[in-house]
Amino acid sequence: MSIYVSWSYPAEAGRNAAELDNRFSTMTEVRRAAWPAYEDPKWSDPYRFQQGIAGSLELFFWAWVPFQDFIEEVTGHPVPLYQRIDQAGFFTPLDERVLDDADVLFVFGLDHMITGQEAEPGEIDALRAFLARDYARLVLGPHHDVGASDDVSVREVEYRHHGDPLVPRQQRFATYVRDLTNGLGVPVINRYGLRPATGEDNRIAPLSTVPDLDEKGWLNGVTNFNFHMHLPHYAVTTDEPKAIHVLARQPIDTSRPHPFTEDGNTEFNMFLWMPPGDDRTADVLLADSTIFSTLFGADDSLRNFWRNLVT
């Protein structure tokens, strides 16, 4: 199994912190908003963690390690992680260097649209060949698209809905994964950043699942994912009922207004499966990248999901 992160690290880390939108938080902003979670002295030590945007990007790597360790324990193989453009400026497209050693590939769509990470035709061709292999599996995780409206009042409603002070009024992700879905004919697009409902114990509400469609048992032993304040709705863009199956929907916190709930929706599409078809023998799945980050917690249900995806 391999992980591919679609961002350009230098482009993300180098965003101007004086600009409000379409950037990750600085480490200082994270420490202030999450106080006192990051008040261990190491987090504010400039000789260990950069205090700008680069410092908060490092938190992603820390939070992916438990997922990588778990998968290595399950499969017996270490999990390499590739960045599209890494800290040193090395460009790694999705080609045979990434794909040849992987049976299961996760693509985390964490590139801000403003950084222009577009998939090249050769990468689409390489992925198409990958999906024609026996036992291959592709998991796409485009993150949220908050504040797409030109109307700033709508952006304000979205912001107050998710309630995360670290997410700006506009934060649009995943040009790269959108290119992949368009190129591969995956009829899904990431929209919004929706706050999940929680129960009396303040845990994320259980998923609404469709067991009859879950032919391969992706959700066996899974009742919930982890709580994240702004999750994407994976809108299906085809009317063909057998093209893609929505296997799990997440109840929304409807106490906070949002354009999506004002249209009558009480759940959003959380986990989708595109069965093999035509010349594609592989499964294509969609699940947000935050599901694989322990920044947002992990329990037995989530670890069952991780295991189901790689076995």
PDB file of C-alpha atoms in Angstrom:
ATOM      1  CA  MET A   1       0.000   0.000   0.000  1.00  0.00           C
ATOM      2  CA  SER A   2       1.160   3.519  -0.760  1.00  0.00           C
ATOM      3  CA  ILE A   3      -0.030   7.044   0.040  1.00  0.00           C
ATOM      4  CA  TYR A   4       0.195   9.889  -2.441  1.00  0.00           C
ATOM      5  CA  VAL A   5      -0.349  13.436  -1.133  1.00  0.00           C
ATOM      6  CA  SER A   6      -1.385  15.726  -3.948  1.00  0.00           C
ATOM      7  CA  TRP A   7       0.080  18.942  -2.593  1.00  0.00           C
ATOM      8  CA  SER A   8       3.148  20.913  -3.461  1.00  0.00           C
ATOM      9  CA  TYR A   9       4.720  21.254  -0.039  1.00  0.00           C
ATOM     10  CA  PRO A  10       6.646  24.428  -0.953  1.00  0.00           C
ATOM     11  CA  ALA A  11       3.540  26.007  -2.482  1.00  0.00           C
ATOM     12  CA  GLU A  12       1.480  25.276   0.643  1.00  0.00           C
ATOM     13  CA  ALA A  13       4.182  26.208   3.148  1.00  0.00           C
ATOM     14  CA  GLY A  14       5.032  29.342   1.198  1.00  0.00           C
ATOM     15  CA  ARG A  15       1.544  30.818   1.114  1.00  0.00           C
ATOM     16  CA  ASN A  16       1.453  34.348   2.495  1.00  0.00           C
ATOM     17  CA  ALA A  17       0.228  34.125   6.103  1.00  0.00           C
ATOM     18  CA  ALA A  18      -1.113  37.684   5.766  1.00  0.00           C
ATOM     19  CA  GLU A  19      -3.714  36.387   3.305  1.00  0.00           C
ATOM     20  CA  LEU A  20      -6.837  35.018   4.945  1.00  0.00           C
ATOM     21  CA  ASP A  21      -8.138  32.477   2.452  1.00  0.00           C
ATOM     22  CA  ASN A  22      -6.985  29.274   0.774  1.00  0.00           C
ATOM     23  CA  ARG A  23      -4.070  28.391   2.982  1.00  0.00           C
ATOM     24  CA  PHE A  24      -3.266  26.101   5.889  1.00  0.00           C
ATOM     25  CA  SER A  25      -2.916  27.586   9.358  1.00  0.00           C
ATOM     26  CA  THR A  26       0.384  28.581  10.851  1.00  0.00           C
ATOM     27  CA  MET A  27       1.688  26.597  13.802  1.00  0.00           C
ATOM     28  CA  THR A  28       1.075  29.611  16.015  1.00  0.00           C
ATOM     29  CA  GLU A  29      -2.558  29.797  14.888  1.00  0.00           C
ATOM     30  CA  VAL A  30      -2.987  26.098  15.631  1.00  0.00           C
ATOM     31  CA  ARG A  31      -1.535  26.497  19.108  1.00  0.00           C
ATOM     32  CA  ARG A  32      -3.810  29.444  19.838  1.00  0.00           C
ATOM     33  CA  ALA A  33      -7.017  27.828  18.515  1.00  0.00           C
ATOM     34  CA  ALA A  34      -6.377  24.396  20.022  1.00  0.00           C
ATOM     35  CA  TRP A  35      -4.973  25.668  23.331  1.00  0.00           C
ATOM     36  CA  PRO A  36      -3.784  23.939  25.479  1.00  0.00           C
ATOM     37  CA  ALA A  37      -3.426  20.853  23.261  1.00  0.00           C
ATOM     38  CA  TYR A  38      -0.112  22.039  21.783  1.00  0.00           C
ATOM     39  CA  GLU A  39       1.418  23.695  24.839  1.00  0.00           C
ATOM     40  CA  ASP A  40       4.010  21.000  25.372  1.00  0.00           C
ATOM     41  CA  PRO A  41       7.258  22.995  24.972  1.00  0.00           C
ATOM     42  CA  LYS A  42       8.347  21.077  21.879  1.00  0.00           C
ATOM     43  CA  TRP A  43       5.527  22.536  19.767  1.00  0.00           C
ATOM     44  CA  SER A  44       6.682  26.110  20.334  1.00  0.00           C
ATOM     45  CA  ASP A  45      10.375  25.297  20.053  1.00  0.00           C
ATOM     46  CA  PRO A  46      11.563  27.014  16.835  1.00  0.00           C
ATOM     47  CA  TYR A  47      14.589  24.707  16.766  1.00  0.00           C
ATOM     48  CA  ARG A  48      12.250  21.739  16.402  1.00  0.00           C
ATOM     49  CA  PHE A  49       9.034  23.030  14.780  1.00  0.00           C
ATOM     50  CA  GLN A  50       8.705  25.875  12.368  1.00  0.00           C
ATOM     51  CA  GLN A  51       6.055  28.263  13.664  1.00  0.00           C
ATOM     52  CA  GLY A  52       4.680  29.215  10.263  1.00  0.00           C
ATOM     53  CA  ILE A  53       2.553  27.145   7.870  1.00  0.00           C
ATOM     54  CA  ALA A  54       5.313  24.560   7.464  1.00  0.00           C
ATOM     55  CA  GLY A  55       5.014  23.737  11.155  1.00  0.00           C
ATOM     56  CA  SER A  56       1.336  22.858  10.857  1.00  0.00           C
ATOM     57  CA  LEU A  57       2.010  20.746   7.758  1.00  0.00           C
ATOM     58  CA  GLU A  58       4.349  18.633   9.857  1.00  0.00           C
ATOM     59  CA  LEU A  59       1.375  17.769  12.088  1.00  0.00           C
ATOM     60  CA  PHE A  60      -0.143  15.919   9.132  1.00  0.00           C
ATOM     61  CA  PHE A  61       2.885  13.656   8.887  1.00  0.00           C
ATOM     62  CA  TRP A  62       2.800  12.963  12.620  1.00  0.00           C
ATOM     63  CA  ALA A  63      -0.887  12.048  12.439  1.00  0.00           C
ATOM     64  CA  TRP A  64      -0.479   9.710   9.447  1.00  0.00           C
ATOM     65  CA  VAL A  65       2.183   7.620  11.199  1.00  0.00           C
ATOM     66  CA  PRO A  66      -0.289   5.582  13.345  1.00  0.00           C
ATOM     67  CA  PHE A  67      -2.260   4.757  10.189  1.00  0.00           C
ATOM     68  CA  GLN A  68       0.907   3.707   8.373  1.00  0.00           C
ATOM     69  CA  ASP A  69       2.043   1.638  11.370  1.00  0.00           C
ATOM     70  CA  PHE A  70      -1.339  -0.062  11.620  1.00  0.00           C
ATOM     71  CA  ILE A  71      -1.357  -0.995   7.938  1.00  0.00           C
ATOM     72  CA  GLU A  72       2.189  -2.316   8.190  1.00  0.00           C
ATOM     73  CA  GLU A  73       1.098  -4.452  11.138  1.00  0.00           C
ATOM     74  CA  VAL A  74      -1.857  -5.801   9.122  1.00  0.00           C
ATOM     75  CA  THR A  75      -0.097  -6.375   5.794  1.00  0.00           C
ATOM     76  CA  GLY A  76       3.494  -6.945   6.872  1.00  0.00           C
ATOM     77  CA  HIS A  77       4.693  -4.218   4.529  1.00  0.00           C
ATOM     78  CA  PRO A  78       5.824  -0.672   5.326  1.00  0.00           C
ATOM     79  CA  VAL A  79       3.697   2.093   3.803  1.00  0.00           C
ATOM     80  CA  PRO A  80       5.601   4.647   1.717  1.00  0.00           C
ATOM     81  CA  LEU A  81       4.244   8.178   1.504  1.00  0.00           C
ATOM     82  CA  TYR A  82       4.865  10.315  -1.564  1.00  0.00           C
ATOM     83  CA  GLN A  83       4.287  14.013  -1.979  1.00  0.00           C
ATOM     84  CA  ARG A  84       3.612  15.437  -5.425  1.00  0.00           C
ATOM     85  CA  ILE A  85       6.275  18.043  -4.730  1.00  0.00           C
ATOM     86  CA  ASP A  86       8.188  17.542  -1.498  1.00  0.00           C
ATOM     87  CA  GLN A  87      10.077  19.860   0.859  1.00  0.00           C
ATOM     88  CA  ALA A  88      13.197  19.685  -1.302  1.00  0.00           C
ATOM     89  CA  GLY A  89      11.336  20.483  -4.518  1.00  0.00           C
ATOM     90  CA  PHE A  90      11.466  16.962  -5.953  1.00  0.00           C
ATOM     91  CA  PHE A  91       8.493  16.386  -8.271  1.00  0.00           C
ATOM     92  CA  THR A  92       6.980  12.901  -8.124  1.00  0.00           C
ATOM     93  CA  PRO A  93       4.166  12.360 -10.613  1.00  0.00           C
ATOM     94  CA  LEU A  94       1.929   9.310 -10.331  1.00  0.00           C
ATOM     95  CA  ASP A  95       3.918   6.959 -12.497  1.00  0.00           C
ATOM     96  CA  GLU A  96       5.585   3.555 -12.276  1.00  0.00           C
ATOM     97  CA  ARG A  97       7.823   4.704  -9.420  1.00  0.00           C
ATOM     98  CA  VAL A  98       4.725   5.017  -7.225  1.00  0.00           C
ATOM     99  CA  LEU A  99       2.420   2.456  -8.787  1.00  0.00           C
ATOM    100  CA  ASP A 100       4.556  -0.595  -9.494  1.00  0.00           C
ATOM    101  CA  ASP A 101       4.958  -1.597  -5.849  1.00  0.00           C
ATOM    102  CA  ALA A 102       1.409  -0.816  -4.747  1.00  0.00           C
ATOM    103  CA  ASP A 103      -1.750  -2.919  -4.753  1.00  0.00           C
ATOM    104  CA  VAL A 104      -3.708  -0.305  -2.831  1.00  0.00           C
ATOM    105  CA  LEU A 105      -3.123   3.375  -3.517  1.00  0.00           C
ATOM    106  CA  PHE A 106      -4.502   6.218  -1.392  1.00  0.00           C
ATOM    107  CA  VAL A 107      -4.545   9.681  -2.960  1.00  0.00           C
ATOM    108  CA  PHE A 108      -5.060  12.409  -0.372  1.00  0.00           C
ATOM    109  CA  GLY A 109      -6.472  15.478  -2.131  1.00  0.00           C
ATOM    110  CA  LEU A 110      -4.977  18.187   0.047  1.00  0.00           C
ATOM    111  CA  ASP A 111      -3.772  20.621  -2.603  1.00  0.00           C
ATOM    112  CA  HIS A 112      -5.333  24.064  -2.411  1.00  0.00           C
ATOM    113  CA  MET A 113      -6.794  24.866  -5.826  1.00  0.00           C
ATOM    114  CA  ILE A 114      -4.878  28.127  -5.870  1.00  0.00           C
ATOM    115  CA  THR A 115      -1.594  26.181  -6.114  1.00  0.00           C
ATOM    116  CA  GLY A 116      -2.534  24.733  -9.522  1.00  0.00           C
ATOM    117  CA  GLN A 117      -1.734  21.031  -9.060  1.00  0.00           C
ATOM    118  CA  GLU A 118      -3.121  19.614 -12.305  1.00  0.00           C
ATOM    119  CA  ALA A 119      -2.859  15.936 -13.257  1.00  0.00           C
ATOM    120  CA  GLU A 120      -0.887  15.303 -16.417  1.00  0.00           C
ATOM    121  CA  PRO A 121      -2.261  13.058 -19.206  1.00  0.00           C
ATOM    122  CA  GLY A 122       0.517  10.543 -18.567  1.00  0.00           C
ATOM    123  CA  GLU A 123      -0.587  10.192 -14.946  1.00  0.00           C
ATOM    124  CA  ILE A 124      -4.154   9.436 -16.004  1.00  0.00           C
ATOM    125  CA  ASP A 125      -2.839   6.779 -18.396  1.00  0.00           C
ATOM    126  CA  ALA A 126      -0.630   5.277 -15.678  1.00  0.00           C
ATOM    127  CA  LEU A 127      -3.539   5.110 -13.257  1.00  0.00           C
ATOM    128  CA  ARG A 128      -5.769   3.569 -15.919  1.00  0.00           C
ATOM    129  CA  ALA A 129      -3.166   0.825 -16.387  1.00  0.00           C
ATOM    130  CA  PHE A 130      -2.936   0.402 -12.609  1.00  0.00           C
ATOM    131  CA  LEU A 131      -6.697  -0.064 -12.397  1.00  0.00           C
ATOM    132  CA  ALA A 132      -6.555  -2.817 -15.006  1.00  0.00           C
ATOM    133  CA  ARG A 133      -4.358  -4.933 -12.724  1.00  0.00           C
ATOM    134  CA  ASP A 134      -5.766  -7.772 -10.632  1.00  0.00           C
ATOM    135  CA  TYR A 135      -6.038  -6.942  -6.919  1.00  0.00           C
ATOM    136  CA  ALA A 136      -5.427  -3.221  -7.447  1.00  0.00           C
ATOM    137  CA  ARG A 137      -7.513  -0.753  -5.471  1.00  0.00           C
ATOM    138  CA  LEU A 138      -7.673   3.046  -5.605  1.00  0.00           C
ATOM    139  CA  VAL A 139      -8.920   5.160  -2.699  1.00  0.00           C
ATOM    140  CA  LEU A 140      -9.478   8.829  -3.533  1.00  0.00           C
ATOM    141  CA  GLY A 141      -9.785  11.342  -0.701  1.00  0.00           C
ATOM    142  CA  PRO A 142     -10.428  14.861  -1.986  1.00  0.00           C
ATOM    143  CA  HIS A 143     -10.871  17.194   0.985  1.00  0.00           C
ATOM    144  CA  HIS A 144     -13.503  19.900   1.392  1.00  0.00           C
ATOM    145  CA  ASP A 145     -14.510  22.808  -0.848  1.00  0.00           C
ATOM    146  CA  VAL A 146     -15.580  25.574   1.531  1.00  0.00           C
ATOM    147  CA  GLY A 147     -16.687  29.010   0.316  1.00  0.00           C
ATOM    148  CA  ALA A 148     -17.085  28.278  -3.403  1.00  0.00           C
ATOM    149  CA  SER A 149     -19.872  30.847  -3.671  1.00  0.00           C
ATOM    150  CA  ASP A 150     -19.092  34.360  -4.900  1.00  0.00           C
ATOM    151  CA  ASP A 151     -21.567  35.625  -2.298  1.00  0.00           C
ATOM    152  CA  VAL A 152     -19.602  36.477   0.835  1.00  0.00           C
ATOM    153  CA  SER A 153     -22.741  36.153   2.983  1.00  0.00           C
ATOM    154  CA  VAL A 154     -23.016  32.499   1.920  1.00  0.00           C
ATOM    155  CA  ARG A 155     -19.364  31.978   2.801  1.00  0.00           C
ATOM    156  CA  GLU A 156     -20.079  33.383   6.260  1.00  0.00           C
ATOM    157  CA  VAL A 157     -22.956  30.927   6.732  1.00  0.00           C
ATOM    158  CA  GLU A 158     -20.677  28.037   5.740  1.00  0.00           C
ATOM    159  CA  TYR A 159     -17.998  29.253   8.151  1.00  0.00           C
ATOM    160  CA  ARG A 160     -20.396  29.461  11.069  1.00  0.00           C
ATOM    161  CA  HIS A 161     -21.778  26.045  10.187  1.00  0.00           C
ATOM    162  CA  HIS A 162     -18.490  24.160  10.504  1.00  0.00           C
ATOM    163  CA  GLY A 163     -17.279  26.385  13.374  1.00  0.00           C
ATOM    164  CA  ASP A 164     -13.553  25.790  12.938  1.00  0.00           C
ATOM    165  CA  PRO A 165     -11.615  29.056  13.432  1.00  0.00           C
ATOM    166  CA  LEU A 166      -8.658  27.529  11.573  1.00  0.00           C
ATOM    167  CA  VAL A 167     -10.604  27.155   8.330  1.00  0.00           C
ATOM    168  CA  PRO A 168     -11.011  30.426   6.419  1.00  0.00           C
ATOM    169  CA  ARG A 169     -14.165  31.669   4.739  1.00  0.00           C
ATOM    170  CA  GLN A 170     -12.859  30.213   1.511  1.00  0.00           C
ATOM    171  CA  GLN A 171     -10.718  27.079   1.408  1.00  0.00           C
ATOM    172  CA  ARG A 172     -10.972  25.095  -1.808  1.00  0.00           C
ATOM    173  CA  PHE A 173      -9.114  21.794  -2.168  1.00  0.00           C
ATOM    174  CA  ALA A 174      -8.379  19.056  -4.654  1.00  0.00           C
ATOM    175  CA  THR A 175      -7.816  20.256  -8.197  1.00  0.00           C
ATOM    176  CA  TYR A 176      -5.556  17.242  -8.623  1.00  0.00           C
ATOM    177  CA  VAL A 177      -8.106  14.615  -7.557  1.00  0.00           C
ATOM    178  CA  ARG A 178     -10.797  16.351  -9.595  1.00  0.00           C
ATOM    179  CA  ASP A 179      -8.535  15.932 -12.626  1.00  0.00           C
ATOM    180  CA  LEU A 180      -8.159  12.236 -11.785  1.00  0.00           C
ATOM    181  CA  THR A 181     -11.898  11.680 -11.405  1.00  0.00           C
ATOM    182  CA  ASN A 182     -12.565  13.477 -14.682  1.00  0.00           C
ATOM    183  CA  GLY A 183      -9.838  11.536 -16.477  1.00  0.00           C
ATOM    184  CA  LEU A 184     -10.888   8.152 -15.087  1.00  0.00           C
ATOM    185  CA  GLY A 185     -14.624   8.712 -15.454  1.00  0.00           C
ATOM    186  CA  VAL A 186     -15.389   8.652 -11.730  1.00  0.00           C
ATOM    187  CA  PRO A 187     -18.701  10.539 -11.470  1.00  0.00           C
ATOM    188  CA  VAL A 188     -18.091  12.284  -8.143  1.00  0.00           C
ATOM    189  CA  ILE A 189     -17.131  15.795  -7.066  1.00  0.00           C
ATOM    190  CA  ASN A 190     -16.210  17.103  -3.612  1.00  0.00           C
ATOM    191  CA  ARG A 191     -18.453  19.874  -2.310  1.00  0.00           C
ATOM    192  CA  TYR A 192     -18.784  21.907   0.894  1.00  0.00           C
ATOM    193  CA  GLY A 193     -17.346  21.294   4.354  1.00  0.00           C
ATOM    194  CA  LEU A 194     -20.118  19.905   6.534  1.00  0.00           C
ATOM    195  CA  ARG A 195     -20.149  19.462  10.293  1.00  0.00           C
ATOM    196  CA  PRO A 196     -21.213  15.959  11.367  1.00  0.00           C
ATOM    197  CA  ALA A 197     -23.899  15.464  13.965  1.00  0.00           C
ATOM    198  CA  THR A 198     -22.817  14.202  17.379  1.00  0.00           C
ATOM    199  CA  GLY A 199     -24.550  12.191  20.068  1.00  0.00           C
ATOM    200  CA  GLU A 200     -25.083  12.880  23.750  1.00  0.00           C
ATOM    201  CA  ASP A 201     -21.580  11.598  24.459  1.00  0.00           C
ATOM    202  CA  ASN A 202     -20.216  14.175  21.989  1.00  0.00           C
ATOM    203  CA  ARG A 203     -19.020  11.398  19.696  1.00  0.00           C
ATOM    204  CA  ILE A 204     -19.680  11.547  15.984  1.00  0.00           C
ATOM    205  CA  ALA A 205     -23.092  10.164  15.056  1.00  0.00           C
ATOM    206  CA  PRO A 206     -23.111   6.670  13.520  1.00  0.00           C
ATOM    207  CA  LEU A 207     -23.029   6.307   9.751  1.00  0.00           C
ATOM    208  CA  SER A 208     -26.151   5.531   7.763  1.00  0.00           C
ATOM    209  CA  THR A 209     -25.123   2.526   5.728  1.00  0.00           C
ATOM    210  CA  VAL A 210     -26.574   0.410   2.924  1.00  0.00           C
ATOM    211  CA  PRO A 211     -25.449  -3.169   3.731  1.00  0.00           C
ATOM    212  CA  ASP A 212     -27.176  -4.678   0.696  1.00  0.00           C
ATOM    213  CA  LEU A 213     -24.865  -2.690  -1.612  1.00  0.00           C
ATOM    214  CA  ASP A 214     -21.708  -3.441   0.375  1.00  0.00           C
ATOM    215  CA  GLU A 215     -20.903  -6.644  -1.516  1.00  0.00           C
ATOM    216  CA  LYS A 216     -17.255  -6.710  -0.470  1.00  0.00           C
ATOM    217  CA  GLY A 217     -17.776  -5.896   3.203  1.00  0.00           C
ATOM    218  CA  TRP A 218     -15.879  -2.614   3.250  1.00  0.00           C
ATOM    219  CA  LEU A 219     -17.928  -1.576   6.288  1.00  0.00           C
ATOM    220  CA  ASN A 220     -17.890  -4.833   8.248  1.00  0.00           C
ATOM    221  CA  GLY A 221     -17.423  -3.915  11.892  1.00  0.00           C
ATOM    222  CA  VAL A 222     -17.642  -0.207  11.100  1.00  0.00           C
ATOM    223  CA  THR A 223     -20.219   2.008  12.792  1.00  0.00           C
ATOM    224  CA  ASN A 224     -18.543   5.397  12.591  1.00  0.00           C
ATOM    225  CA  PHE A 225     -15.508   7.298  11.353  1.00  0.00           C
ATOM    226  CA  ASN A 226     -13.665   9.998  13.320  1.00  0.00           C
ATOM    227  CA  PHE A 227     -15.068  13.455  13.996  1.00  0.00           C
ATOM    228  CA  HIS A 228     -13.872  16.291  11.793  1.00  0.00           C
ATOM    229  CA  MET A 229     -15.561  19.678  11.730  1.00  0.00           C
ATOM    230  CA  HIS A 230     -15.751  20.111   7.955  1.00  0.00           C
ATOM    231  CA  LEU A 231     -16.140  17.054   5.796  1.00  0.00           C
ATOM    232  CA  PRO A 232     -16.796  17.008   2.065  1.00  0.00           C
ATOM    233  CA  HIS A 233     -20.027  15.862   0.493  1.00  0.00           C
ATOM    234  CA  TYR A 234     -19.159  13.556  -2.411  1.00  0.00           C
ATOM    235  CA  ALA A 235     -21.838  14.532  -4.888  1.00  0.00           C
ATOM    236  CA  VAL A 236     -22.652  11.906  -7.519  1.00  0.00           C
ATOM    237  CA  THR A 237     -22.772  13.472 -10.979  1.00  0.00           C
ATOM    238  CA  THR A 238     -24.430  10.662 -12.935  1.00  0.00           C
ATOM    239  CA  ASP A 239     -27.977   9.345 -13.113  1.00  0.00           C
ATOM    240  CA  GLU A 240     -26.716   5.828 -13.902  1.00  0.00           C
ATOM    241  CA  PRO A 241     -27.653   3.915 -10.704  1.00  0.00           C
ATOM    242  CA  LYS A 242     -25.095   1.125 -11.093  1.00  0.00           C
ATOM    243  CA  ALA A 243     -22.110   3.344 -11.892  1.00  0.00           C
ATOM    244  CA  ILE A 244     -21.295   4.131  -8.278  1.00  0.00           C
ATOM    245  CA  HIS A 245     -22.784   3.183  -4.936  1.00  0.00           C
ATOM    246  CA  VAL A 246     -23.081   5.412  -1.875  1.00  0.00           C
ATOM    247  CA  LEU A 247     -22.357   2.945   0.917  1.00  0.00           C
ATOM    248  CA  ALA A 248     -22.331   5.360   3.856  1.00  0.00           C
ATOM    249  CA  ARG A 249     -23.854   8.728   4.608  1.00  0.00           C
ATOM    250  CA  GLN A 250     -23.038  10.923   7.579  1.00  0.00           C
ATOM    251  CA  PRO A 251     -25.773  12.741   9.538  1.00  0.00           C
ATOM    252  CA  ILE A 252     -25.204  16.515   9.615  1.00  0.00           C
ATOM    253  CA  ASP A 253     -25.408  18.890  12.567  1.00  0.00           C
ATOM    254  CA  THR A 254     -28.581  20.594  11.386  1.00  0.00           C
ATOM    255  CA  SER A 255     -28.633  23.007  14.338  1.00  0.00           C
ATOM    256  CA  ARG A 256     -26.182  25.133  12.332  1.00  0.00           C
ATOM    257  CA  PRO A 257     -27.600  26.513   9.073  1.00  0.00           C
ATOM    258  CA  HIS A 258     -25.926  25.646   5.771  1.00  0.00           C
ATOM    259  CA  PRO A 259     -27.069  25.935   2.134  1.00  0.00           C
ATOM    260  CA  PHE A 260     -26.920  22.155   1.805  1.00  0.00           C
ATOM    261  CA  THR A 261     -29.265  21.544   4.732  1.00  0.00           C
ATOM    262  CA  GLU A 262     -31.531  24.394   3.665  1.00  0.00           C
ATOM    263  CA  ASP A 263     -32.124  22.329   0.522  1.00  0.00           C
ATOM    264  CA  GLY A 264     -33.572  19.618   2.758  1.00  0.00           C
ATOM    265  CA  ASN A 265     -30.511  17.417   3.203  1.00  0.00           C
ATOM    266  CA  THR A 266     -29.859  15.895   6.612  1.00  0.00           C
ATOM    267  CA  GLU A 267     -26.955  13.612   5.570  1.00  0.00           C
ATOM    268  CA  PHE A 268     -24.055  13.833   3.149  1.00  0.00           C
ATOM    269  CA  ASN A 269     -22.304  11.186   1.061  1.00  0.00           C
ATOM    270  CA  MET A 270     -19.332   9.918   3.056  1.00  0.00           C
ATOM    271  CA  PHE A 271     -18.088   6.655   1.522  1.00  0.00           C
ATOM    272  CA  LEU A 272     -18.614   5.532  -2.067  1.00  0.00           C
ATOM    273  CA  TRP A 273     -17.676   2.477  -4.118  1.00  0.00           C
ATOM    274  CA  MET A 274     -17.293   2.321  -7.895  1.00  0.00           C
ATOM    275  CA  PRO A 275     -17.381  -1.373  -8.839  1.00  0.00           C
ATOM    276  CA  PRO A 276     -15.143  -2.782 -11.603  1.00  0.00           C
ATOM    277  CA  GLY A 277     -16.384  -2.226 -15.117  1.00  0.00           C
ATOM    278  CA  ASP A 278     -15.301  -2.060 -18.764  1.00  0.00           C
ATOM    279  CA  ASP A 279     -11.519  -2.591 -18.837  1.00  0.00           C
ATOM    280  CA  ARG A 280     -11.130  -1.739 -15.144  1.00  0.00           C
ATOM    281  CA  THR A 281     -10.792  -4.711 -12.798  1.00  0.00           C
ATOM    282  CA  ALA A 282      -9.959  -2.624  -9.753  1.00  0.00           C
ATOM    283  CA  ASP A 283     -12.294  -1.074  -7.218  1.00  0.00           C
ATOM    284  CA  VAL A 284     -12.381   2.689  -6.859  1.00  0.00           C
ATOM    285  CA  LEU A 285     -13.393   4.063  -3.467  1.00  0.00           C
ATOM    286  CA  LEU A 286     -13.909   7.564  -2.139  1.00  0.00           C
ATOM    287  CA  ALA A 287     -13.283   8.467   1.503  1.00  0.00           C
ATOM    288  CA  ASP A 288     -11.982  11.739   2.887  1.00  0.00           C
ATOM    289  CA  SER A 289      -8.285  11.923   3.786  1.00  0.00           C
ATOM    290  CA  THR A 290      -9.080  12.975   7.366  1.00  0.00           C
ATOM    291  CA  ILE A 291     -10.438   9.467   8.018  1.00  0.00           C
ATOM    292  CA  PHE A 292      -6.828   8.280   7.884  1.00  0.00           C
ATOM    293  CA  SER A 293      -5.406  10.980  10.144  1.00  0.00           C
ATOM    294  CA  THR A 294      -5.241  10.466  13.892  1.00  0.00           C
ATOM    295  CA  LEU A 295      -5.312  14.222  14.369  1.00  0.00           C
ATOM    296  CA  PHE A 296      -9.032  13.612  14.581  1.00  0.00           C
ATOM    297  CA  GLY A 297      -9.030  10.479  16.708  1.00  0.00           C
ATOM    298  CA  ALA A 298      -9.198   6.752  16.028  1.00  0.00           C
ATOM    299  CA  ASP A 299     -11.184   3.938  17.576  1.00  0.00           C
ATOM    300  CA  ASP A 300     -11.847   0.255  16.859  1.00  0.00           C
ATOM    301  CA  SER A 301     -14.528   1.102  14.303  1.00  0.00           C
ATOM    302  CA  LEU A 302     -12.120   3.264  12.336  1.00  0.00           C
ATOM    303  CA  ARG A 303      -9.340   0.710  12.534  1.00  0.00           C
ATOM    304  CA  ASN A 304     -11.749  -1.948  11.239  1.00  0.00           C
ATOM    305  CA  PHE A 305     -12.367   0.301   8.240  1.00  0.00           C
ATOM    306  CA  TRP A 306      -8.649   0.764   7.642  1.00  0.00           C
ATOM    307  CA  ARG A 307      -8.170  -3.020   7.806  1.00  0.00           C
ATOM    308  CA  ASN A 308     -11.052  -3.716   5.430  1.00  0.00           C
ATOM    309  CA  LEU A 309      -9.543  -1.430   2.788  1.00  0.00           C
ATOM    310  CA  VAL A 310      -6.203  -3.225   2.635  1.00  0.00           C
ATOM    311  CA  THR A 311      -7.156  -6.879   3.092  1.00  0.00           C
TER     312      THR A 311
END
